[in-house]
Amino acid sequence: MSKGQSGLGKSTLVNTLFKSQVSRKASSWNREEKIPKTVEIKAIGHVIEEGGVKMKLTVIDTPGFGDQINNENCWEPIEKYINEQYEKFLKEEVNIARKKRIPDTRVHCCLYFISPTGHSLRPLDLEFMKHLSKVVNIIPVIAKADTMTLEEKSEFKQRVRKELEVNGIEFYPQKEFDEDLEDKTENDKIRQESMPFAVVGSDKEYQVNGKRVLGRKTPWGIIEVENLNHCEFALLRDFVIRTHLQDLKEVTHNIHYETYRAKRLNDNGGLPPVSVDTEESHDSNP
Amino acid sequence: MSKQQPTQFINPETPGYVGFANLPNQVHRKSVKKGFEFTLMVVGESGLGKSTLINSLFLTDLYPERVIPGAAALNTRKTLLWEKIERTVQIEASTVEIEERGVKLRLTVVDTPGYGDAINCRDCFKTIISYIDEQFERYLHDESGLNRRHIIDNRVHCCFYFISPFGHGLKPLDVAFMKAIHNKVNIVPVIAKADTLTLKERERLKKRILDEIEEHNIKIYHLPDAESDEDEDFKEQTRLLKASIPFSVVGSNQLIEAKGKKVRGRLYPWGVVEVENPEHNDFLKLRTMLITHMQDLQEVTQDLHYENFRSERLKRGGRKVENEDMNKDQILLEKEAELRRMQEMIARMQAQMQMQMQGGDGDGGALGHHV
């Protein structure tokens, strides 16, 4: 799920991440629609394949978030959506005749796009992340990082990290879920140094030094998306896809979903059929 | 006929030459002596580079060592949270006198920190509008006063509205704000942090903003067309300026080494953005516009916005005057009561003194206090 105000490059970034036209680009959105009056939730599913491995990817976009004059409670539709997915899964799980593979529409990861003002987080960002870090894995991402010079970038990241800490916002990878020392040191390093990732997205290719690279062409130079000196897109991609993809799903299933389930079962005294089965079969989940 | 003028003028002996062709020079000299005043307001979300741009425009440090709110108090949890949530729009006016080749400019920059920061921005432009109205009100009051020699003109002559380059055009807040003030002040829309955009994106954004401005009937400041008697260069310049609105700018006060010379710019791993390079951004155009049209901005403020305000105010003023009359009666009554009290006090004092001194009322003149 990608969240953030319009124009922060969410769709472009998602396209770049998965190297395919997964998201409808905002420019086509522009011509027909205006900024939607309420926060909408648009989910588009794709199946992509690499090396024989198929993945069903669902990208949920939220146009209209944070764009209005009065943005109070604009996170509520999103929270509702996430909980609805948990609810759907829960219903399937407690069914007497369960499907072998329960379709998993739960949100495994939420990329929150922070506007690169260079100063600090906006009250809206803080409120949103505070509410949603309890229900979903949030990965804060600094959008359009080509706005900032290197010093501004590191200062901004430091400030953002500090603010998140002061406000008690646990972003993914959460400290409390580190299973062993190895994980902890690895994640600590990521948490303290790299996150939030400052990224630049692009789906256009240019010729640089004889190679074709994804980038943005400006009168003063070409910004290469996959060049670690220019931006941290490669780090984000490796983090989300190559190393932590499974972990994201596990944390969603084992922790966020369980929290939701426990709350639900406590509230209502259970759903029919009532056999509070504490043993979940994890292998039925993809 | 002024004989001490330099010989660049027409031979005084030419028939029909009176000499009032010299008037513009006199006006010029007087204006230079008097100095110029200009008030510029900058409005936009925080983090769009407003202060940096102002510093760059006037090559002066209007905001020395700007402390970003919250950065210093990072250790105090309470402070940080409070600052965020309670942030309302402030108005900060700073005045600086800059001089160039003997011409003095008293520049006031009105900053509006906190605009657009809150979660609910419904009221964020009320403060700004009341500030603008206040300045008009003060000027109206001074103008209608008895002593009109030293009226200080604090009216806002121009408002730079900073549009975020990260969006796809104008946000609802931008539209609402501009509609609320387009009848009160000259709006110059500016696209901030233009180095975020490639040239194509910039063109697209500019076109989109212009379309939206037209769609919502927002009246932004239009540069006056060049007069027909101006030279071609100036006409061309005006044409270029008009075509570039809204200006997309980059501000910086850091000197970077580029191509062998020191320029003001921003250093990125992939290149240097030069502030004063017209191919990189419209900074120079913005500055040119401001300088060449400063007089026009002031005139439009005086002739259009101020007059609008004044006629509205005076129309409305009919009802307001009644209230003032009632108040005046009240005030008169109060004043009379006070006078009576004072008279009694004086009478008492007099009696005391008479008792003490037995004759000679030193303060008899107090009785002459009657209005």
XYZ file of C-alpha atoms in Angstrom:
657
model
C 0.000 0.000 0.000
C 1.440 3.383 -0.835
C 0.378 6.441 1.080
C 1.182 10.081 0.932
C -0.034 13.292 -0.613
C -0.592 13.409 -4.310
C 2.364 14.206 -6.459
C 4.998 12.597 -4.280
C 5.807 10.029 -6.906
C 4.152 7.025 -5.349
C 2.960 5.461 -8.561
C 6.262 6.045 -10.306
C 8.159 4.498 -7.462
C 6.020 1.414 -7.339
C 6.465 1.001 -11.069
C 10.191 1.324 -10.681
C 10.283 -1.127 -7.800
C 8.630 -3.848 -9.740
C 9.988 -2.840 -13.105
C 6.605 -3.085 -14.657
C 3.676 -0.827 -15.183
C 2.006 -1.834 -11.994
C 0.486 1.505 -11.127
C -1.572 3.767 -13.253
C 0.541 6.859 -13.509
C -0.787 10.018 -12.017
C -0.475 11.981 -15.224
C -3.319 10.126 -16.825
C -5.220 10.506 -13.604
C -4.706 14.230 -13.844
C -6.494 14.901 -17.016
C -9.743 13.313 -16.114
C -10.113 13.538 -12.406
C -9.655 16.258 -9.898
C -8.259 15.751 -6.448
C -10.851 13.443 -4.947
C -12.863 14.932 -2.160
C -12.462 12.023 0.184
C -9.683 9.589 0.572
C -10.219 6.816 -1.923
C -8.745 3.384 -1.839
C -7.768 1.884 -5.150
C -6.455 -1.648 -5.212
C -4.966 -3.075 -8.371
C -3.724 -6.623 -8.542
C -0.973 -7.943 -10.780
C 0.868 -11.157 -11.239
C 4.554 -10.724 -11.917
C 7.168 -13.332 -12.513
C 10.901 -13.553 -12.119
C 13.142 -16.597 -12.391
C 10.182 -18.943 -12.384
C 8.820 -17.442 -9.195
C 5.365 -15.971 -9.514
C 4.110 -13.313 -7.256
C 0.674 -11.879 -6.978
C 1.218 -8.272 -6.155
C -1.559 -5.964 -5.080
C -0.845 -2.284 -4.963
C -3.243 -0.177 -3.013
C -3.098 3.489 -3.707
C -4.770 6.197 -1.715
C -5.317 9.288 -3.802
C -6.747 12.180 -1.917
C -4.923 11.519 1.297
C -3.805 14.698 2.954
C -4.862 16.955 0.124
C -7.857 18.629 1.634
C -7.959 21.763 3.681
C -9.314 19.873 6.624
C -7.475 16.609 6.910
C -8.777 15.526 10.248
C -9.275 11.821 10.526
C -8.306 11.249 6.945
C -6.588 8.095 8.084
C -9.844 6.563 9.169
C -10.873 5.200 5.753
C -7.470 3.614 5.498
C -7.581 2.081 8.914
C -11.010 0.783 8.100
C -9.773 -0.784 4.889
C -6.915 -2.543 6.621
C -9.175 -3.865 9.331
C -11.671 -5.015 6.745
C -8.973 -7.168 5.159
C -8.167 -8.696 8.535
C -11.852 -9.296 9.087
C -12.189 -11.058 5.761
C -9.281 -13.296 6.581
C -10.622 -14.000 10.047
C -14.000 -14.991 8.699
C -12.392 -17.429 6.309
C -10.248 -18.851 9.040
C -13.001 -19.609 11.500
C -15.175 -21.228 8.867
C -16.015 -24.826 9.414
C -15.245 -25.745 5.847
C -12.093 -23.766 5.211
C -10.480 -23.257 1.893
C -7.071 -24.785 1.475
C -5.477 -21.527 0.572
C -7.236 -18.598 2.113
C -6.938 -15.668 -0.240
C -4.745 -13.225 1.568
C -5.779 -9.658 0.906
C -4.206 -8.311 4.051
C -1.895 -5.385 3.716
C 1.631 -6.617 4.327
C 3.416 -3.371 3.998
C 2.573 0.296 3.920
C 4.996 2.663 2.273
C 4.467 6.070 3.766
C 5.779 8.872 1.595
C 7.182 11.813 3.474
C 7.336 15.134 1.722
C 10.953 16.327 1.488
C 10.463 19.706 3.044
C 13.803 19.486 4.736
C 12.427 20.687 8.019
C 10.513 18.041 9.906
C 7.516 15.794 9.810
C 4.147 17.404 9.397
C 1.507 16.969 12.069
C -0.505 14.954 9.576
C 2.372 12.522 9.021
C 2.789 12.004 12.742
C -0.873 11.457 13.409
C -1.219 9.022 10.576
C 1.794 6.971 11.478
C 0.851 6.904 15.114
C -2.519 5.431 14.318
C -1.437 3.023 11.691
C 1.814 1.677 13.032
C -0.332 -0.423 15.334
C -2.177 -2.203 12.559
C 0.238 -2.487 9.691
C 3.953 -2.486 8.932
C 4.882 1.043 8.023
C 8.000 1.808 6.056
C 8.596 5.545 5.929
C 10.102 6.717 2.679
C 11.312 10.187 1.813
C 9.877 10.978 -1.563
C 11.486 12.981 -4.350
C 14.814 12.948 -2.624
C 16.475 14.783 -5.485
C 15.284 17.976 -3.845
C 17.858 17.739 -1.137
C 21.615 17.992 -1.124
C 23.569 15.364 0.776
C 23.856 17.338 4.004
C 20.211 18.329 3.919
C 19.312 14.706 3.343
C 21.237 13.337 6.295
C 20.035 16.135 8.571
C 16.457 15.540 7.543
C 16.715 11.797 8.046
C 18.161 12.276 11.476
C 15.432 14.678 12.408
C 12.729 12.366 11.103
C 14.156 9.416 12.997
C 14.287 11.451 16.171
C 10.749 12.681 15.774
C 9.450 9.196 15.149
C 11.230 7.983 18.247
C 9.995 10.824 20.420
C 6.450 10.194 19.296
C 6.672 6.497 19.959
C 6.086 5.447 16.386
C 7.405 1.980 15.663
C 8.071 1.591 11.980
C 9.058 -1.648 10.312
C 11.374 -3.373 11.254
C 10.025 -3.045 14.729
C 12.512 -3.462 17.527
C 10.354 -5.771 19.549
C 10.048 -8.358 16.829
C 13.718 -9.024 16.299
C 14.007 -12.719 16.871
C 17.690 -13.253 17.373
C 20.856 -11.306 17.721
C 21.685 -11.614 14.057
C 18.400 -10.078 13.065
C 18.779 -7.437 15.691
C 22.170 -6.190 14.578
C 21.139 -6.220 10.966
C 17.916 -4.413 11.616
C 19.493 -1.985 14.025
C 21.882 -0.939 11.361
C 19.053 -0.389 8.941
C 16.955 1.415 11.495
C 19.638 3.768 12.678
C 21.397 4.556 9.488
C 19.399 3.996 6.386
C 15.811 4.500 7.301
C 13.873 6.335 6.238
C 15.032 5.630 2.713
C 15.381 8.704 0.555
C 14.278 7.660 -2.883
C 13.862 8.884 -6.383
C 11.703 7.017 -8.818
C 11.680 7.040 -12.570
C 10.510 4.855 -15.382
C 12.461 6.590 -18.112
C 15.822 5.371 -19.271
C 18.758 7.462 -20.299
C 22.210 6.781 -21.568
C 24.911 7.351 -18.954
C 28.499 6.302 -19.516
C 27.436 3.906 -22.172
C 24.814 2.155 -20.091
C 21.115 2.617 -20.110
C 19.934 3.545 -16.643
C 16.678 4.599 -15.113
C 16.847 8.214 -14.239
C 15.659 11.763 -14.384
C 17.156 14.178 -16.815
C 17.631 17.773 -15.754
C 19.607 20.609 -17.315
C 22.271 20.162 -14.690
C 22.736 16.428 -14.727
C 21.102 13.056 -14.805
C 19.908 11.562 -11.555
C 20.412 7.836 -11.622
C 17.831 5.908 -9.711
C 19.983 2.875 -9.034
C 23.127 4.742 -8.156
C 23.679 4.588 -4.437
C 25.453 7.921 -4.483
C 22.378 9.571 -5.862
C 19.555 8.018 -3.906
C 18.635 5.014 -1.834
C 16.216 3.372 -4.173
C 18.367 0.279 -4.503
C 18.460 -0.064 -0.727
C 14.699 0.155 -0.500
C 14.203 -2.349 -3.242
C 16.613 -4.835 -1.729
C 15.110 -4.338 1.665
C 11.507 -4.799 0.680
C 11.843 -7.389 -2.038
C 15.055 -9.249 -1.751
C 15.556 -9.635 1.969
C 12.512 -8.780 3.992
C 9.565 -9.707 1.830
C 8.819 -12.896 3.680
C 9.423 -11.233 7.006
C 6.927 -8.515 6.161
C 4.307 -11.148 5.540
C 5.180 -13.034 8.699
C 5.011 -9.999 10.910
C 1.691 -9.097 9.375
C 0.341 -12.551 9.967
C 1.864 -13.322 13.332
C 1.586 -10.005 14.988
C -0.753 -7.513 13.418
C -3.311 -10.060 12.397
C -3.129 -11.837 15.746
C -3.628 -8.564 17.569
C -6.672 -7.878 15.489
C -7.982 -11.384 15.983
C -7.529 -11.309 19.739
C -9.311 -8.012 19.977
C -12.158 -9.240 17.838
C -12.637 -12.437 19.709
C -12.533 -10.702 23.036
C -15.015 -8.105 21.972
C -17.722 -10.313 20.640
C -17.080 -13.474 22.548
C -16.176 -15.025 19.226
C -17.599 -15.463 15.764
C -19.736 -18.379 14.713
C -18.714 -21.181 14.685
C -17.312 -20.654 18.113
C -14.415 -22.925 18.628
C -11.633 -20.703 19.724
C -8.865 -22.450 17.971
C -5.575 -21.168 19.215
C -3.676 -23.438 16.877
C -3.535 -21.756 13.495
C -2.236 -23.689 10.589
C 0.266 -21.309 9.167
C 1.056 -23.360 6.129
C -2.302 -22.741 4.597
C -1.298 -19.169 4.103
C 0.657 -18.293 0.984
C 15.271 78.096 -16.855
C 17.990 76.388 -14.929
C 21.341 77.559 -15.991
C 23.293 75.153 -13.799
C 22.062 72.067 -15.647
C 24.621 70.040 -17.566
C 24.857 70.765 -21.215
C 23.128 67.562 -22.314
C 19.889 69.441 -22.590
C 18.593 71.353 -25.513
C 20.164 74.711 -26.025
C 18.196 77.036 -23.748
C 18.023 79.513 -26.504
C 15.777 77.248 -28.547
C 12.451 79.018 -28.845
C 9.613 77.366 -27.017
C 11.817 75.660 -24.448
C 10.572 76.442 -20.966
C 12.560 73.939 -19.023
C 9.957 71.764 -17.383
C 11.432 68.861 -19.289
C 13.702 68.830 -16.295
C 10.849 67.850 -14.020
C 11.452 64.089 -14.118
C 14.956 64.669 -12.845
C 13.628 66.689 -9.966
C 11.133 63.981 -9.151
C 13.882 61.430 -9.391
C 16.101 63.339 -7.035
C 13.355 63.838 -4.510
C 12.336 60.189 -4.632
C 15.876 59.038 -4.182
C 16.240 61.280 -1.185
C 12.958 60.118 0.259
C 13.730 56.483 -0.366
C 11.343 53.776 -1.424
C 9.185 51.506 0.661
C 8.004 48.112 -0.332
C 6.177 45.432 1.600
C 6.334 41.907 0.369
C 4.402 39.060 1.888
C 5.433 35.445 1.477
C 2.935 32.700 1.993
C 3.421 28.988 1.659
C 3.834 25.761 3.550
C 6.905 25.412 5.662
C 9.866 23.824 4.016
C 9.309 25.319 0.576
C 12.335 27.535 0.772
C 10.627 30.882 1.312
C 13.243 32.378 3.582
C 16.093 31.148 1.431
C 14.492 32.677 -1.621
C 13.969 36.049 0.031
C 17.543 36.069 1.187
C 18.678 35.224 -2.331
C 16.450 37.783 -4.003
C 17.679 40.719 -2.047
C 21.156 39.393 -1.351
C 20.670 40.128 2.261
C 20.353 38.025 5.335
C 16.843 38.771 6.416
C 16.704 35.557 8.363
C 20.092 35.060 9.914
C 20.744 31.623 11.346
C 17.203 30.467 11.013
C 16.432 27.962 13.692
C 14.052 25.380 12.434
C 11.337 25.065 15.031
C 11.589 21.945 17.048
C 15.138 21.142 16.068
C 16.664 22.675 19.153
C 14.254 21.134 21.569
C 14.495 17.628 20.209
C 15.142 16.246 23.622
C 11.987 17.443 25.209
C 9.132 15.234 24.201
C 6.545 17.637 25.444
C 7.927 20.621 23.599
C 8.069 18.772 20.341
C 4.540 17.517 20.530
C 3.187 20.848 21.628
C 4.909 22.758 18.912
C 3.475 20.520 16.300
C -0.104 20.412 17.354
C -0.562 23.895 18.645
C 1.085 25.578 15.735
C -1.083 28.376 14.476
C -0.268 30.847 11.798
C 1.968 33.648 12.966
C 2.731 36.859 11.197
C 6.351 37.942 11.316
C 7.285 41.182 9.703
C 10.926 42.090 9.363
C 12.157 45.305 7.884
C 15.500 45.892 6.337
C 16.949 48.966 4.699
C 19.045 48.175 1.716
C 20.871 50.597 -0.420
C 22.201 50.350 -3.895
C 23.980 53.169 -5.713
C 22.555 55.745 -3.408
C 18.979 54.581 -3.715
C 17.473 53.458 -0.436
C 14.833 50.809 -0.205
C 12.979 50.097 2.978
C 11.885 46.555 2.427
C 9.468 44.828 4.747
C 9.027 41.124 4.378
C 5.999 39.612 6.030
C 6.438 35.939 6.690
C 3.667 33.570 7.640
C 5.126 30.596 9.459
C 2.671 27.911 10.288
C 0.591 28.322 7.152
C -0.660 25.004 5.914
C 1.003 23.022 8.649
C -1.911 22.075 10.794
C -4.007 19.022 10.127
C -7.049 21.229 9.790
C -6.140 24.309 7.832
C -9.546 25.889 7.690
C -8.586 28.904 9.708
C -5.053 29.322 8.651
C -5.608 32.180 6.333
C -7.859 34.171 8.592
C -4.852 35.547 10.409
C -3.274 36.580 7.151
C -6.378 38.267 5.817
C -6.895 40.192 9.007
C -3.287 41.338 8.841
C -3.761 42.671 5.332
C -6.991 44.370 6.308
C -5.352 45.841 9.363
C -2.708 47.508 7.238
C -5.345 48.969 4.952
C -7.319 50.092 7.953
C -4.328 51.789 9.455
C -3.549 53.570 6.210
C -7.145 54.674 5.851
C -7.103 55.991 9.343
C -3.859 57.864 8.785
C -5.092 59.241 5.519
C -8.226 60.589 7.122
C -6.318 61.991 10.026
C -5.281 65.534 10.676
C -1.544 65.206 10.322
C -0.829 63.522 7.039
C 2.773 64.367 6.551
C 4.386 61.186 7.675
C 2.119 58.387 6.716
C 4.016 55.142 6.805
C 2.801 52.813 4.119
C 2.746 49.317 5.540
C 0.215 47.997 3.113
C 1.147 44.763 1.499
C 2.169 45.554 -2.057
C 2.791 42.096 -3.271
C 2.271 38.548 -2.095
C 4.443 35.695 -3.295
C 2.410 32.560 -3.040
C 4.597 29.480 -2.923
C 3.196 26.453 -4.642
C 4.615 23.079 -3.806
C 6.304 21.380 -6.752
C 5.411 18.001 -5.353
C 1.756 18.129 -6.218
C 0.006 17.954 -9.528
C -1.123 21.562 -9.488
C -2.972 23.650 -7.001
C -4.220 22.130 -3.808
C -7.643 22.989 -2.408
C -5.951 25.104 0.230
C -4.065 27.059 -2.447
C -7.249 27.779 -4.336
C -9.183 28.802 -1.248
C -6.458 31.096 -0.049
C -5.894 32.810 -3.366
C -9.585 33.378 -3.850
C -9.766 34.953 -0.438
C -7.014 37.467 -1.054
C -6.988 38.167 -4.781
C -9.083 41.255 -4.208
C -6.850 42.554 -1.507
C -3.319 42.093 -2.693
C -1.315 41.418 -5.837
C -0.669 37.698 -5.995
C 2.414 36.406 -7.726
C 2.367 32.602 -7.792
C 5.777 31.024 -7.508
C 6.685 27.367 -7.872
C 9.151 26.616 -5.125
C 12.091 24.201 -5.146
C 12.026 23.995 -8.897
C 15.069 21.750 -9.001
C 12.757 18.875 -8.196
C 11.287 19.046 -11.651
C 12.632 18.197 -15.050
C 11.936 20.732 -17.762
C 8.999 18.817 -19.142
C 7.464 18.387 -15.715
C 7.927 22.077 -15.123
C 6.091 23.052 -18.283
C 3.306 20.683 -17.483
C 2.949 21.980 -13.971
C 2.962 25.598 -15.088
C 0.288 24.964 -17.656
C -1.793 23.075 -15.162
C -1.530 25.812 -12.590
C -2.502 28.454 -15.132
C -5.485 26.374 -16.195
C -6.611 25.939 -12.638
C -6.191 29.620 -11.898
C -8.384 30.454 -14.837
C -10.900 27.813 -13.927
C -11.363 29.206 -10.456
C -11.315 32.815 -11.622
C -8.396 33.740 -9.468
C -7.047 37.167 -10.263
C -3.316 37.051 -10.096
C -1.093 40.008 -10.793
C -0.716 40.660 -14.482
C 2.328 42.447 -15.732
C 1.362 45.544 -17.639
C 2.164 45.371 -21.327
C 5.120 47.363 -22.415
C 4.238 50.772 -23.737
C 4.576 51.237 -27.439
C 7.320 53.759 -27.028
C 9.595 51.465 -25.060
C 12.479 49.876 -26.861
C 12.318 46.419 -28.350
C 14.470 44.825 -25.687
C 12.126 45.875 -22.973
C 9.118 44.696 -24.930
C 10.785 41.366 -25.512
C 11.674 41.090 -21.861
C 8.107 41.788 -20.820
C 6.863 39.195 -23.240
C 9.244 36.601 -21.816
C 8.263 37.432 -18.291
C 4.607 37.165 -19.036
C 5.103 33.786 -20.658
C 6.901 32.374 -17.651
C 4.279 32.951 -15.045
C 4.155 31.200 -12.640
C 7.892 31.478 -12.036
C 9.647 28.321 -10.946
C 12.532 29.230 -8.708
C 15.395 27.820 -6.751
C 16.954 29.784 -3.941
C 20.357 29.484 -2.415
C 22.921 31.597 -0.676
C 25.741 29.127 -0.839
C 28.578 29.750 -3.211
C 29.548 26.708 -5.204
C 32.433 26.281 -7.542
C 31.138 25.514 -11.013
C 33.008 25.666 -14.297
C 35.799 27.595 -12.705
C 33.783 30.378 -11.195
C 31.900 30.772 -7.964
C 28.160 30.834 -8.394
C 25.259 30.663 -6.021
C 23.718 27.268 -6.244
C 22.989 23.888 -4.811
C 25.465 21.072 -5.030
C 24.130 17.644 -5.798
C 26.016 14.439 -6.520
C 24.789 14.664 -10.067
C 25.427 18.272 -10.812
C 25.122 21.846 -9.689
C 21.936 23.852 -9.911
C 22.815 27.452 -10.515
C 20.423 29.959 -9.093
C 21.217 32.671 -11.575
C 21.218 30.537 -14.676
C 18.076 31.195 -16.682
C 18.188 27.714 -18.113
C 18.053 26.184 -14.688
C 15.243 28.216 -13.186
C 13.325 31.461 -13.359
C 15.014 33.178 -10.458
C 16.427 35.974 -12.558
C 13.073 36.490 -14.206
C 11.390 36.780 -10.848
C 13.909 39.276 -9.662
C 13.637 41.305 -12.849
C 9.901 41.337 -12.600
C 9.985 42.491 -9.048
C 12.464 45.247 -9.674
C 11.063 46.638 -12.895
C 7.508 46.456 -11.719
C 7.898 47.461 -8.110
C 6.386 50.815 -8.935
C 3.505 49.233 -10.768
C 2.841 46.848 -7.894
C 2.605 49.767 -5.545
C 0.324 51.628 -7.899
C -2.039 48.731 -8.329
C -2.151 48.275 -4.591
C -2.986 51.928 -4.153
C -5.379 52.370 -7.046
C -7.166 49.070 -7.033
C -6.925 47.088 -3.856
C -6.799 49.978 -1.452
C -9.591 51.834 -3.175
C -11.716 48.680 -3.100
C -11.063 48.309 0.562
C -11.770 51.948 1.205
C -15.087 52.018 -0.595
C -16.174 48.815 1.131
C -15.156 50.160 4.455
C -16.827 53.496 4.037
C -20.015 51.868 2.799
C -19.964 49.601 5.780
C -18.828 52.501 7.887
C -22.351 53.973 7.876
C -23.511 51.417 10.370
C -20.327 51.488 12.296
C -20.553 55.256 12.799
C -23.868 54.849 14.614
C -22.242 52.598 17.122
C -19.506 55.105 17.537
C -22.060 57.832 18.185
C -23.640 55.792 20.893
C -20.254 55.157 22.287
C -19.504 58.839 22.077
C -22.539 59.655 24.189
C -21.435 57.125 26.686
C -17.955 58.507 26.643
C -19.289 62.022 27.128
C -21.310 60.934 30.089
C -18.349 59.209 31.598
C -16.160 62.210 30.996
C -18.670 64.500 32.654
C -18.845 62.223 35.638
C -15.097 62.238 35.867
C -14.995 66.020 35.633
C -17.476 66.328 38.433
C -15.411 64.005 40.559
C -12.290 65.976 39.868
C -14.036 69.216 40.657
C -15.175 67.842 43.982
C -11.688 66.687 44.736
C -10.282 70.077 43.906
C -12.915 71.813 45.975
C -11.979 69.593 48.883
C -8.309 70.340 48.445
C -9.027 74.017 48.221
C -11.035 73.905 51.412
C -8.155 72.104 53.106
C -5.657 74.647 51.912
C -7.850 77.499 52.942
C -8.086 76.023 56.379
C -4.339 75.645 56.503
C -3.314 78.891 55.006
C -6.292 81.077 55.847
C -6.686 82.950 52.613
C -5.013 83.020 49.234
C -6.444 80.286 46.996
C -3.348 79.274 45.136
C -5.180 76.867 42.945
C -8.089 79.013 42.034
C -7.154 78.523 38.473
C -8.292 74.955 38.795
C -11.806 76.162 38.454
C -10.900 77.223 35.011
C -10.571 73.601 34.079
C -14.068 73.560 32.745
C -14.162 72.647 29.109
